[in-house]
Amino acid sequence: MAKSSTTAPQSTTTTIPAASRKWVKDLPSIAARIYFFLIFLQVPLFRVPCRSGMCSTPIHVTSSQLIASEIFPGTVVKALLYPGAIANGVVRNMTIPTWDNLLSIYNLTSVKEAPAVTDLQRLEVLAGSYFSVAGALVGILKPGRMSMFGTLLVIWGLVKEGILGKPANTDPSKPVFVYPTMLLALICAFSSVKYDMKKAARSAPARPIAKPLQSSSKSKLK
């Protein structure tokens, strides 16, 4: 009597090391912290005309608009500017700026008289700066998508003006410029978004599992 032998397929499973899993899990928090320091230490990301002259960080754009619109008191704006002012003062000339002359250092004392059309022509940069600052603050407690949306809005506004010429730059002495640090900010903004892979796997539709074909040979008596 001949017997048909069938061998079950062996499944191979790959295990991710615990150190790698921990690093992937902590990546959004690390990226959110780096993004926070980029924004609040006022690392130059771009250069664009604004009410206070030339703004190079989302903090500058946000502060000039907050002072001009008087949405928040000047103390709140100073609190946003002071960490970066200390860092820039120590790096440049080893001095710490005083709290009283902080607005004059950033040329924010006369922004109320400046024409609002400067900011209104660059709504993407203005809105993106708001989202970037708020996202950097919220991201320290709970990383989310606000930083990513803000950074993308800023980049789109700069690209639209630099490539498409909208709005047209009437002052050739104040060109729009993007620093390489903007790429680092974009990477950190995307990396700070936390993706729940288990939730995505549960919500995915179940697929039928293909079973191996059994041998059709029948045993015969000899």
Short mmCIF file of C-alpha atoms in Angstrom, two decimals:
data_model
loop_
_atom_site.label_atom_id
_atom_site.label_comp_id
_atom_site.label_asym_id
_atom_site.label_seq_id
_atom_site.Cartn_x
_atom_site.Cartn_y
_atom_site.Cartn_z
CA MET A 1 0.00 0.00 0.00
CA ALA A 2 1.53 3.36 -1.09
CA LYS A 3 1.00 6.31 1.18
CA SER A 4 1.05 9.92 0.04
CA SER A 5 3.21 12.12 2.23
CA THR A 6 2.32 15.79 2.70
CA THR A 7 4.64 18.24 4.43
CA ALA A 8 3.15 21.28 6.15
CA PRO A 9 4.78 24.59 5.15
CA GLN A 10 7.00 26.01 7.83
CA SER A 11 6.26 29.61 8.83
CA THR A 12 9.19 31.88 9.47
CA THR A 13 8.69 34.77 11.86
CA THR A 14 11.05 37.68 12.28
CA THR A 15 11.37 39.31 15.66
CA ILE A 16 12.31 42.95 16.08
CA PRO A 17 14.87 43.57 18.82
CA ALA A 18 13.57 45.26 21.94
CA ALA A 19 16.00 48.17 21.54
CA SER A 20 14.71 48.88 18.02
CA ARG A 21 11.09 48.74 19.15
CA LYS A 22 11.82 51.19 21.96
CA TRP A 23 13.62 53.55 19.60
CA VAL A 24 10.70 53.53 17.14
CA LYS A 25 8.26 54.10 19.99
CA ASP A 26 10.24 57.08 21.32
CA LEU A 27 10.85 58.64 17.89
CA PRO A 28 7.77 60.97 17.91
CA SER A 29 8.69 62.37 21.33
CA ILE A 30 12.32 62.94 20.33
CA ALA A 31 11.32 64.61 17.07
CA ALA A 32 8.79 66.82 18.89
CA ARG A 33 11.47 68.00 21.33
CA ILE A 34 13.90 68.81 18.53
CA TYR A 35 11.14 70.72 16.72
CA PHE A 36 10.37 72.63 19.93
CA PHE A 37 13.98 73.77 20.26
CA LEU A 38 14.14 74.73 16.57
CA ILE A 39 11.11 76.97 16.97
CA PHE A 40 11.61 78.50 20.42
CA LEU A 41 15.37 78.95 20.20
CA GLN A 42 14.62 80.82 16.98
CA VAL A 43 16.86 78.87 14.65
CA PRO A 44 16.56 80.67 11.26
CA LEU A 45 14.36 78.66 8.91
CA PHE A 46 13.48 81.23 6.24
CA ARG A 47 13.66 84.91 5.43
CA VAL A 48 10.51 86.74 4.44
CA PRO A 49 9.27 90.36 4.71
CA CYS A 50 6.90 90.99 7.61
CA ARG A 51 5.59 93.91 9.65
CA SER A 52 8.74 94.16 11.74
CA GLY A 53 11.01 94.14 8.70
CA MET A 54 12.46 90.72 7.87
CA CYS A 55 11.32 87.64 9.79
CA SER A 56 13.41 84.48 9.86
CA THR A 57 11.45 82.17 12.20
CA PRO A 58 7.79 81.35 12.88
CA ILE A 59 8.19 83.03 16.29
CA HIS A 60 9.07 86.32 14.58
CA VAL A 61 6.08 86.18 12.25
CA THR A 62 3.70 85.20 15.04
CA SER A 63 5.01 87.84 17.46
CA SER A 64 4.74 90.70 14.99
CA GLN A 65 1.14 89.75 14.19
CA LEU A 66 0.19 89.33 17.87
CA ILE A 67 1.63 92.73 18.79
CA ALA A 68 -0.06 94.44 15.83
CA SER A 69 -3.47 92.88 16.44
CA GLU A 70 -3.25 93.15 20.26
CA ILE A 71 -4.80 89.68 20.65
CA PHE A 72 -2.53 88.90 23.60
CA PRO A 73 -0.77 91.32 25.94
CA GLY A 74 2.86 92.17 25.35
CA THR A 75 3.94 90.00 28.28
CA VAL A 76 2.81 86.85 26.45
CA VAL A 77 4.74 87.86 23.34
CA LYS A 78 7.84 88.56 25.42
CA ALA A 79 7.55 85.13 27.01
CA LEU A 80 7.56 83.59 23.53
CA LEU A 81 10.58 85.61 22.43
CA TYR A 82 12.72 85.50 25.55
CA PRO A 83 14.17 81.91 25.29
CA GLY A 84 15.38 82.53 21.76
CA ALA A 85 16.61 86.01 22.64
CA ILE A 86 18.78 84.56 25.41
CA ALA A 87 20.16 81.86 23.10
CA ASN A 88 20.93 84.33 20.31
CA GLY A 89 22.48 86.83 22.72
CA VAL A 90 24.79 84.24 24.26
CA VAL A 91 25.84 82.83 20.88
CA ARG A 92 26.44 86.16 19.16
CA ASN A 93 27.95 88.48 21.76
CA MET A 94 27.77 86.60 25.08
CA THR A 95 25.15 88.94 26.51
CA ILE A 96 21.68 88.32 27.89
CA PRO A 97 19.02 90.81 26.74
CA THR A 98 16.87 92.50 29.33
CA TRP A 99 13.14 91.93 29.60
CA ASP A 100 12.27 95.61 29.11
CA ASN A 101 14.01 96.18 25.77
CA LEU A 102 12.98 92.85 24.27
CA LEU A 103 10.42 94.31 21.85
CA SER A 104 12.85 96.94 20.61
CA ILE A 105 15.45 94.26 19.86
CA TYR A 106 13.00 92.56 17.50
CA ASN A 107 11.76 95.87 16.08
CA LEU A 108 8.25 95.28 17.42
CA THR A 109 7.64 98.70 18.97
CA SER A 110 6.19 100.23 15.81
CA VAL A 111 4.53 97.24 14.13
CA LYS A 112 1.06 98.67 14.81
CA GLU A 113 1.76 101.49 12.35
CA ALA A 114 3.17 99.13 9.71
CA PRO A 115 0.87 98.28 6.77
CA ALA A 116 -1.07 95.07 7.27
CA VAL A 117 -0.82 94.17 3.59
CA THR A 118 2.67 92.78 4.23
CA ASP A 119 1.24 89.90 6.27
CA LEU A 120 -2.06 89.57 4.39
CA GLN A 121 -0.18 88.86 1.16
CA ARG A 122 1.49 85.90 2.85
CA LEU A 123 -1.42 84.22 4.62
CA GLU A 124 0.10 80.75 4.23
CA VAL A 125 3.29 81.80 5.99
CA LEU A 126 1.31 83.60 8.68
CA ALA A 127 -1.10 80.73 9.34
CA GLY A 128 1.70 78.17 9.13
CA SER A 129 3.73 80.12 11.68
CA TYR A 130 0.78 80.11 14.08
CA PHE A 131 0.39 76.34 13.69
CA SER A 132 4.15 75.78 14.01
CA VAL A 133 4.40 77.69 17.29
CA ALA A 134 1.27 76.10 18.73
CA GLY A 135 2.33 72.66 17.52
CA ALA A 136 5.76 73.02 19.10
CA LEU A 137 4.14 73.84 22.45
CA VAL A 138 1.52 71.11 22.32
CA GLY A 139 4.00 68.57 20.95
CA ILE A 140 6.01 68.62 24.17
CA LEU A 141 3.00 67.21 26.02
CA LYS A 142 1.45 65.14 23.24
CA PRO A 143 2.97 64.92 19.74
CA GLY A 144 0.42 65.50 17.00
CA ARG A 145 -0.10 66.72 13.46
CA MET A 146 -0.26 70.46 14.13
CA SER A 147 3.48 70.95 13.61
CA MET A 148 3.35 69.06 10.32
CA PHE A 149 0.45 71.16 8.99
CA GLY A 150 2.15 74.39 10.05
CA THR A 151 5.46 73.50 8.43
CA LEU A 152 3.77 72.45 5.19
CA LEU A 153 1.81 75.72 5.08
CA VAL A 154 4.98 77.77 5.57
CA ILE A 155 6.81 75.83 2.87
CA TRP A 156 3.90 76.21 0.45
CA GLY A 157 3.78 79.96 1.06
CA LEU A 158 7.52 80.31 0.47
CA VAL A 159 7.44 78.14 -2.64
CA LYS A 160 4.46 80.02 -4.04
CA GLU A 161 6.24 83.34 -3.65
CA GLY A 162 9.69 82.14 -4.68
CA ILE A 163 8.67 80.10 -7.74
CA LEU A 164 5.23 81.34 -8.76
CA GLY A 165 5.92 84.97 -7.84
CA LYS A 166 2.70 85.44 -5.84
CA PRO A 167 2.81 88.00 -4.33
CA ALA A 168 5.37 89.76 -6.47
CA ASN A 169 8.36 91.03 -4.51
CA THR A 170 8.60 94.75 -5.19
CA ASP A 171 11.71 95.24 -3.07
CA PRO A 172 14.74 93.39 -4.52
CA SER A 173 16.69 94.08 -1.32
CA LYS A 174 14.32 91.80 0.63
CA PRO A 175 14.25 88.49 -1.27
CA VAL A 176 12.54 85.40 0.09
CA PHE A 177 15.05 82.79 1.20
CA VAL A 178 14.83 79.29 2.70
CA TYR A 179 17.60 78.01 4.97
CA PRO A 180 18.70 74.34 4.98
CA THR A 181 17.40 74.06 8.54
CA MET A 182 13.87 74.08 7.09
CA LEU A 183 14.50 70.52 5.89
CA LEU A 184 15.36 69.48 9.44
CA ALA A 185 12.18 71.13 10.71
CA LEU A 186 10.13 69.30 8.07
CA ILE A 187 11.65 65.92 9.00
CA CYS A 188 11.01 66.54 12.69
CA ALA A 189 7.44 67.66 12.01
CA PHE A 190 6.66 64.47 10.09
CA SER A 191 8.50 62.25 12.57
CA SER A 192 6.59 63.72 15.51
CA VAL A 193 3.31 62.31 14.19
CA LYS A 194 2.49 59.18 16.17
CA TYR A 195 1.03 56.32 14.13
CA ASP A 196 -0.84 53.53 15.91
CA MET A 197 0.06 50.46 13.89
CA LYS A 198 -2.06 48.13 16.04
CA LYS A 199 -5.15 50.26 15.50
CA ALA A 200 -4.49 50.38 11.78
CA ALA A 201 -4.14 46.60 11.68
CA ARG A 202 -7.44 46.15 13.53
CA SER A 203 -9.29 48.49 11.21
CA ALA A 204 -7.92 46.82 8.07
CA PRO A 205 -10.32 44.31 6.45
CA ALA A 206 -9.49 40.68 7.02
CA ARG A 207 -8.13 38.88 4.00
CA PRO A 208 -8.76 35.21 3.32
CA ILE A 209 -5.77 33.01 4.00
CA ALA A 210 -4.80 30.78 1.12
CA LYS A 211 -4.48 27.15 2.17
CA PRO A 212 -1.95 24.83 0.54
CA LEU A 213 -3.43 22.39 -1.96
CA GLN A 214 -3.62 18.82 -0.74
CA SER A 215 -2.30 15.99 -2.88
CA SER A 216 -5.00 14.41 -5.03
CA SER A 217 -3.27 11.07 -5.25
CA LYS A 218 -5.17 8.23 -3.65
CA SER A 219 -3.68 5.24 -1.99
CA LYS A 220 -4.01 2.08 -3.97
CA LEU A 221 -3.80 -1.52 -2.91
CA LYS A 222 -1.34 -3.62 -4.68
#
